[in-house]
Coordinates of C-alpha atoms in Angstrom, one line a residue:
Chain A
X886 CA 310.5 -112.7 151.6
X887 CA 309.6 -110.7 154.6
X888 CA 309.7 -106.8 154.5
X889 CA 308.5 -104.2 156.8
X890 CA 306.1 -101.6 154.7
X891 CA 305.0 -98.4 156.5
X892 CA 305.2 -100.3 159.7
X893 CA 303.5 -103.6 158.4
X894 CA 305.0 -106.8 157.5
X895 CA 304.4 -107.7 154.3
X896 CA 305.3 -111.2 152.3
X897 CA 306.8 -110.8 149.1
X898 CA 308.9 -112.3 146.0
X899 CA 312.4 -112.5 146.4
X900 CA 314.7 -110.6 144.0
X901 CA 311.7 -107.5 144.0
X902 CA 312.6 -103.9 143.0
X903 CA 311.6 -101.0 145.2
X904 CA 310.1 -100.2 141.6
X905 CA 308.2 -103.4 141.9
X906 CA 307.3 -103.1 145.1
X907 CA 306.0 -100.1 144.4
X908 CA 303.8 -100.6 141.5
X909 CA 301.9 -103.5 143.4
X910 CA 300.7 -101.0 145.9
X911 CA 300.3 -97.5 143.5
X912 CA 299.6 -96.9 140.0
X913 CA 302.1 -95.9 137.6
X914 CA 300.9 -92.8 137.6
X915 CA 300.7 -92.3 141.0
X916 CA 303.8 -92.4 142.0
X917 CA 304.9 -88.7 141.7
X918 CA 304.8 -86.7 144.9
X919 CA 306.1 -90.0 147.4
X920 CA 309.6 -90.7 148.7
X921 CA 310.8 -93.6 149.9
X922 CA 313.4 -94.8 152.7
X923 CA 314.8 -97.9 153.0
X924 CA 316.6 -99.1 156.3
X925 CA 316.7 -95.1 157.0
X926 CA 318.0 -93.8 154.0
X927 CA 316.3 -92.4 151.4
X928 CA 316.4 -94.2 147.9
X929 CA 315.9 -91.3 145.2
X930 CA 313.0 -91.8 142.4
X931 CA 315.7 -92.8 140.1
X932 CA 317.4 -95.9 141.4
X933 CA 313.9 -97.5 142.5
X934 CA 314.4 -99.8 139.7
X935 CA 318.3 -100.6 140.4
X936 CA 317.5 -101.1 144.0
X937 CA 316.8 -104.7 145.0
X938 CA 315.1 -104.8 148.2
X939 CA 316.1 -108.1 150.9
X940 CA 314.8 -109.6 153.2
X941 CA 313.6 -107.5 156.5
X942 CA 314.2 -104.3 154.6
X943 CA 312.4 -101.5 156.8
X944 CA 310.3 -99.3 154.2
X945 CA 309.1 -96.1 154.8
X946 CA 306.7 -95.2 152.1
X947 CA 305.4 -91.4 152.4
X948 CA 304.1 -88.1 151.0
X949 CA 302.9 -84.2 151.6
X950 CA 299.9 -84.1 153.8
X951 CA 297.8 -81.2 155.6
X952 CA 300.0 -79.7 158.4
X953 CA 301.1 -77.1 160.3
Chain B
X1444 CA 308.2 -51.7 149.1
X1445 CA 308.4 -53.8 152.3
X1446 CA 308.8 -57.5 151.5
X1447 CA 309.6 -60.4 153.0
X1448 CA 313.2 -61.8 152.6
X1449 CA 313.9 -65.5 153.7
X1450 CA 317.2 -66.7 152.1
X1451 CA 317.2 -66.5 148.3
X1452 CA 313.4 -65.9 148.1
X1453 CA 311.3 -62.1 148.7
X1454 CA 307.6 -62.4 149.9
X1455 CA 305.0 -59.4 149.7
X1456 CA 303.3 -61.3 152.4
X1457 CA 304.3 -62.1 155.7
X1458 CA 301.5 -64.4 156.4
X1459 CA 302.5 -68.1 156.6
X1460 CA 299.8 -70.6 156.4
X1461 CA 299.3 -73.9 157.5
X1462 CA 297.1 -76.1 155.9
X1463 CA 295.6 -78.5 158.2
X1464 CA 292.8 -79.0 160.5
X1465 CA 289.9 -77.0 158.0
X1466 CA 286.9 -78.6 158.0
X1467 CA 286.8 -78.6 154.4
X1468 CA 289.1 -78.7 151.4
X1469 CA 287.4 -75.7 149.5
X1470 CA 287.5 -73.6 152.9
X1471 CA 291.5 -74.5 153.2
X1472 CA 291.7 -72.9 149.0
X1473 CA 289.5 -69.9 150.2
X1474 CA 291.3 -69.6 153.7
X1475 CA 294.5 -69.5 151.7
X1476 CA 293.3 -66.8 148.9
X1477 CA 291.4 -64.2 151.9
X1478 CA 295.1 -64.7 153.6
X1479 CA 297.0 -63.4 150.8
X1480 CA 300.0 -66.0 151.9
X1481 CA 302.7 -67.0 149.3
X1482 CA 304.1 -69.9 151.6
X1483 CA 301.9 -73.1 152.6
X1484 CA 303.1 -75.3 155.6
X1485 CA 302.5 -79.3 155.0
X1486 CA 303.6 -82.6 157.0
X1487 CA 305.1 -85.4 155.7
X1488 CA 303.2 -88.9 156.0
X1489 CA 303.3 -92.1 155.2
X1490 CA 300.6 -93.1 151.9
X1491 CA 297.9 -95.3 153.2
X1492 CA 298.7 -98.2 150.8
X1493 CA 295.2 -99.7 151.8
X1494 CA 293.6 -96.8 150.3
X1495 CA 296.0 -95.0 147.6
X1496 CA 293.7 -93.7 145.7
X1497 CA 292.7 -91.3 149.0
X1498 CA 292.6 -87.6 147.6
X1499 CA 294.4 -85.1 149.4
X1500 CA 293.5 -81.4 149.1
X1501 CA 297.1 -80.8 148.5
X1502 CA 296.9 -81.7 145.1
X1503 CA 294.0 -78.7 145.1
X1504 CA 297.0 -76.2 145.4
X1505 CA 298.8 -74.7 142.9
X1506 CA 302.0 -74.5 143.5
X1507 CA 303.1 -72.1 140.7
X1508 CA 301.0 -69.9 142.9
X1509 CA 301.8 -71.0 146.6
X1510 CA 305.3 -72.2 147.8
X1511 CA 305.0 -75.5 150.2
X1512 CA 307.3 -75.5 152.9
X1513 CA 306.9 -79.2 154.1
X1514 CA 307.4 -79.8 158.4
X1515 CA 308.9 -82.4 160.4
X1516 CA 306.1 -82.4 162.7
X1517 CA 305.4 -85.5 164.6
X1518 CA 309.3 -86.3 164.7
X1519 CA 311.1 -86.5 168.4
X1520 CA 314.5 -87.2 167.8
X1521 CA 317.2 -85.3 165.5
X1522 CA 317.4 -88.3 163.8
X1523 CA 314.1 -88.4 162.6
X1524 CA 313.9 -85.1 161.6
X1525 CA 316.9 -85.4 159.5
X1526 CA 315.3 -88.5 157.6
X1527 CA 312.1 -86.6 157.3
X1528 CA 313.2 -83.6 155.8
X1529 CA 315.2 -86.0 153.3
X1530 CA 312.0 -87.5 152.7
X1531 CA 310.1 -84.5 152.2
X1532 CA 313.4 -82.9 149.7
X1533 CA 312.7 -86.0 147.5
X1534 CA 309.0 -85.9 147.6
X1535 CA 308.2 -82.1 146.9
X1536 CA 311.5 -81.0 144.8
X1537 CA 312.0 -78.1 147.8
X1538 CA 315.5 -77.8 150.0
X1539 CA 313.3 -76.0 152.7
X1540 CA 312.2 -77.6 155.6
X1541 CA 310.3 -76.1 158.4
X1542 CA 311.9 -78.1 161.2
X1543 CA 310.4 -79.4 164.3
X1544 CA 312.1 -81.6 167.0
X1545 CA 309.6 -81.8 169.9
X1546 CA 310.0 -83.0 173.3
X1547 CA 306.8 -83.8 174.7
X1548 CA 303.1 -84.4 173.5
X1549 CA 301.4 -82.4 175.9
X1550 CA 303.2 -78.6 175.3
X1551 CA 304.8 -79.5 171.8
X1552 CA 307.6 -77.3 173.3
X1553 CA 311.3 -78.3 171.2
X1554 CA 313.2 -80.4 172.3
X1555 CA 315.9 -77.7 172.4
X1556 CA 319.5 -80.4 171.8
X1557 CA 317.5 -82.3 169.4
X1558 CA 316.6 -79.2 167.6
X1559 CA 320.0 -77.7 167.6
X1560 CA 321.5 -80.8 166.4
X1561 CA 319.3 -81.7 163.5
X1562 CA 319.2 -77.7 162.5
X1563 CA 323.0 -78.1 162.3
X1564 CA 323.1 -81.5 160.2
X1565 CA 320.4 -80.2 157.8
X1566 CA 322.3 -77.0 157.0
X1567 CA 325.3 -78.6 156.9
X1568 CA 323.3 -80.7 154.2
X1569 CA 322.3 -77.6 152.0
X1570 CA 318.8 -77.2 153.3
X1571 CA 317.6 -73.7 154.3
X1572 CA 316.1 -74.5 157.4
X1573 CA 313.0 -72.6 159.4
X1574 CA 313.7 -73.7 162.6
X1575 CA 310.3 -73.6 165.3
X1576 CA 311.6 -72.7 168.7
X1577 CA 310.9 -71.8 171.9
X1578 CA 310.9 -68.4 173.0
X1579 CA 314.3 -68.4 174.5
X1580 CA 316.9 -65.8 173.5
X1581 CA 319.6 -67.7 174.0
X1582 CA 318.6 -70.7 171.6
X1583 CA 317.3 -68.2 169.3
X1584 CA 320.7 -66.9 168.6
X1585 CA 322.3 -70.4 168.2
X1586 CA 320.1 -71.2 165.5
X1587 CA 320.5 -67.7 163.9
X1588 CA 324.3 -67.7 164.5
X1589 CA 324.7 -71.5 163.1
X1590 CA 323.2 -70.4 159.6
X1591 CA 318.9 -71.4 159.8
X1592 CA 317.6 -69.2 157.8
X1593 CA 314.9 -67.6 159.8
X1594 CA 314.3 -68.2 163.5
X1595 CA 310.6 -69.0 164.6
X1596 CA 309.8 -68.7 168.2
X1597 CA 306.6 -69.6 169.5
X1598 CA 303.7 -67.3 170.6
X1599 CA 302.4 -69.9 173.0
X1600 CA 301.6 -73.6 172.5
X1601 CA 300.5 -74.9 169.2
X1602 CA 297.2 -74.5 168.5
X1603 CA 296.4 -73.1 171.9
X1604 CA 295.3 -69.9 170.9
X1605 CA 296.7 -68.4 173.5
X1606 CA 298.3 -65.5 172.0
X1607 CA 301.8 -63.9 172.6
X1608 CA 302.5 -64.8 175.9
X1609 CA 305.7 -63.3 176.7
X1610 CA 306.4 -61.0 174.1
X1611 CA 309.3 -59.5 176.3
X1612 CA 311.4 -62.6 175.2
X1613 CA 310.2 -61.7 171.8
X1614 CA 311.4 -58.1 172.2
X1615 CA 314.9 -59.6 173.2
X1616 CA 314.8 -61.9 170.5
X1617 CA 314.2 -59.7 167.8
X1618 CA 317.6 -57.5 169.6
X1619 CA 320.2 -60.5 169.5
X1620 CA 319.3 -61.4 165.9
X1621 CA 319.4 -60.7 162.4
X1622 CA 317.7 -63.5 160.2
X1623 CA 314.0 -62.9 159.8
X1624 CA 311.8 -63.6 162.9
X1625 CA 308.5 -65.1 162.3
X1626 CA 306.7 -65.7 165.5
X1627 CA 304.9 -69.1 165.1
X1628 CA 302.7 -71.1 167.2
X1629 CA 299.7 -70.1 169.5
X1630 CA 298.4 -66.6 167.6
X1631 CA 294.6 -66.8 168.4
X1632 CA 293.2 -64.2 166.9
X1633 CA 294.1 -61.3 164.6
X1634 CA 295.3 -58.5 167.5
X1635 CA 298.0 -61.9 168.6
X1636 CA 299.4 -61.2 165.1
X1637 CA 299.4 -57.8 165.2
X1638 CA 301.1 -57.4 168.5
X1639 CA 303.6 -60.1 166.9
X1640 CA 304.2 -57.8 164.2
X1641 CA 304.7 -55.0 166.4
X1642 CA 307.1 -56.2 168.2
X1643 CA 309.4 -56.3 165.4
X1644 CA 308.8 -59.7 164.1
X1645 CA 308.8 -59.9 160.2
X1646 CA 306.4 -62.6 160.0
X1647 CA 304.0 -65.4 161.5
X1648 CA 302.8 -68.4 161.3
X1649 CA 299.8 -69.7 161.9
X1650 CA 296.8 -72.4 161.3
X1651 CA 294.7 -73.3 164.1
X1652 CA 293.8 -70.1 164.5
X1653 CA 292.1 -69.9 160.9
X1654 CA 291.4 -73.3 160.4
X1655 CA 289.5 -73.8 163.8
X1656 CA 287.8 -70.4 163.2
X1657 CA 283.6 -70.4 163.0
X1658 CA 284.2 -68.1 159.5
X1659 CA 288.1 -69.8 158.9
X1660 CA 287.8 -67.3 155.4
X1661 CA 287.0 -64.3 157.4
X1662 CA 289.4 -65.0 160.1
X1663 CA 292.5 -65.3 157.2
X1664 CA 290.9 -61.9 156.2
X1665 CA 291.2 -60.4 159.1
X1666 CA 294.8 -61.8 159.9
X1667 CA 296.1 -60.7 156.8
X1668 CA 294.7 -57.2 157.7
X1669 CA 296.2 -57.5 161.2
X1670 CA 299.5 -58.2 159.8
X1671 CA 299.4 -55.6 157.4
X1672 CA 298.7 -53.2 160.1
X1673 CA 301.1 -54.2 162.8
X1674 CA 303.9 -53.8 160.4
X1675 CA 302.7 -50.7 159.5
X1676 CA 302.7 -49.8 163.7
X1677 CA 306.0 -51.2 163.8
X1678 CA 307.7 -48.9 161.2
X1679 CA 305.7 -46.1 162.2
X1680 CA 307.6 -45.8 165.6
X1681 CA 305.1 -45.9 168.5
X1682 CA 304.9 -43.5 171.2
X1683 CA 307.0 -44.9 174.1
X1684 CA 304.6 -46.2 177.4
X1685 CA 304.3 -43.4 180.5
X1686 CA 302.9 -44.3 183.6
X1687 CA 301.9 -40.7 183.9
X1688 CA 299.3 -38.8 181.8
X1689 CA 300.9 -36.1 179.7
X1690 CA 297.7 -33.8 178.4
X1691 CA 297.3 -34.0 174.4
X1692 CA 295.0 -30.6 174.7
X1693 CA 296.9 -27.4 175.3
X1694 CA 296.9 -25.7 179.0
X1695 CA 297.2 -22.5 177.7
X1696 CA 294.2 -20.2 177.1
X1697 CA 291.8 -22.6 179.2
X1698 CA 288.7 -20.7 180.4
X1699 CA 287.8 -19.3 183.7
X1700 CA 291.6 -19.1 184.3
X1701 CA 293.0 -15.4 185.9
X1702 CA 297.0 -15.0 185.5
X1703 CA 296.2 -13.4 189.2
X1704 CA 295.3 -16.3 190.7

């Protein structure tokens, strides 16, 4: 199915976890330190695995960088 | 002694950081250190999924050390400040959120409604929120009066090094409210902070003007000195502005003088 990752489409499997999703992209390990939006709404780091994502889900995939 | 008080947190420095632009991530930890800051400002971004495994000198900073105040720089709209600053709760563990709504690339001036609207939504959310302003008195006091916890008003234009440039709005300002005042935006060098200090202001904010430095480490030095000492200024009570001379040596018992004459 078709999703929309940090502004990119992407092609996935159907039925995929933001967890999922996730992991194909970032180590286990990696993923402290990120948040994650979905269709504008934050989905906290403990329902990534409950949330399914569907088709043309908008994802917003992000973390702390140098700023002002 | 004379800290720092921003909602539920006391600071012995009234430097605040920001930790972009250096030209090097070892400068930005010795920039930080010279400073003597407690409170590091940081943006929120999205990963680069191409390259994960990019390091970021963030993960250099220890934050049992430094307090990270992420920003919602970059965002336009109230609405995408809002989702930012969610975003940047989940991602750093922090209910602070330096917020910026701005309304045009050029200046980086606030978009002023945006501002007041997403300030409003985000306290009304539980965030303590640092609001960057203009230098206007008036919007000052609606973001003071509406509950952020500090109001910052701008120097001059991000990064423009341009100094205070109207410190009368800043005298104003620092009259209509109560909530800590940290002028940030546009210091240039260290007498920008100092003056900012002594105008009453109980911090500021800054990073170009260390980061962008030749010697960035010397230049956090010497802010940190500079804000030292305008506080100091500040609480000392100055000696008011004449447009006359008034002599500091004595006129009695000059020589050559005859009571006769």
């Amino acid at each position: 199915m078709k999703l929309i990752v940090n502004g990119k489409e992407v092609e996935t499997a159907r039925d995929l976890s933001l967890e999922e999703l996730l992991k194909q992209y970032l180590e286990s390990g990696k993923l402290d330190g990120i948040a994650v939006a979905v269709n504008g709404e934050v989905v906290p780091k403990g329902s990534w695995s409950e949330r399914t994502l569907q088709v043309d889900d908008r994802l917003e995939i992000i973390r702390a960088v140098q700023g002002g | 002694m004379d800290v720092l008080k921003i909602a539920d947190r006391t600071f012995k420095s009234r430097l605040i950081m920001g930790s972009s632009r250096y030209p090097d991530p070892q400068t930005l930890l010795d920039s930080l250190e010279a400073g003597g800051t407690e409170l590091i400002t940081v943006a929120i971004r999205r990963v680069n999924l191409e390259d994960p495994e990019e390091e970021s000198p963030l993960n250099l900073i220890d934050r049992k050390k430094y307090q990270i105040l992420p920003n919602t720089a970059g965002c336009y709209t109230a609405k995408e400040a809002v989702l930012t600053a969610h975003l940047a709760r989940e991602a750093l563990g922090t209910h602070w959120i330096k917020l910026e709504v701005i309304g045009d690339e050029e200046t980086l001036f606030p978009d002023v409604p945006e501002l007041l609207k997403a300030a409003e939504e985000l306290i009304h959310q539980g965030f303590v929120v640092l609001p960057y302003s203009n230098d206007d008195p008036i919007t000052c006091r609606k973001l003071a009066d509406m509950g952020c916890a500090a109001v910052m008003p701008l120097g001059a234009p991000i990064g423009s090094g341009m100094g205070i440039r109207n410190p009368y709005n800043l005298m104003i300002i620092r009259d209509l409210i109560d909530v800590p005042l940290i002028v940030d935006a546009g210091v240039g060098t260290a007498s920008d902070a100092a003056v900012a200090m002594e105008l009453g202001a109980d911090g500021v904010l800054l990073n170009t003007a260390v980061a962008q430095a030749k010697h960035p480490v010397e230049m956090a030095r010497a802010m940190r000195l500079a804000i030292e000492a305008g506080r100091l200024a500040f609480r000392a009570g100055r000696i008011p502005r004449r447009l006359y001379a008034t002599a500091s040596s004595p006129l009695e018992g000059l020589i050559g003088t005859d009571p006769n004459d």
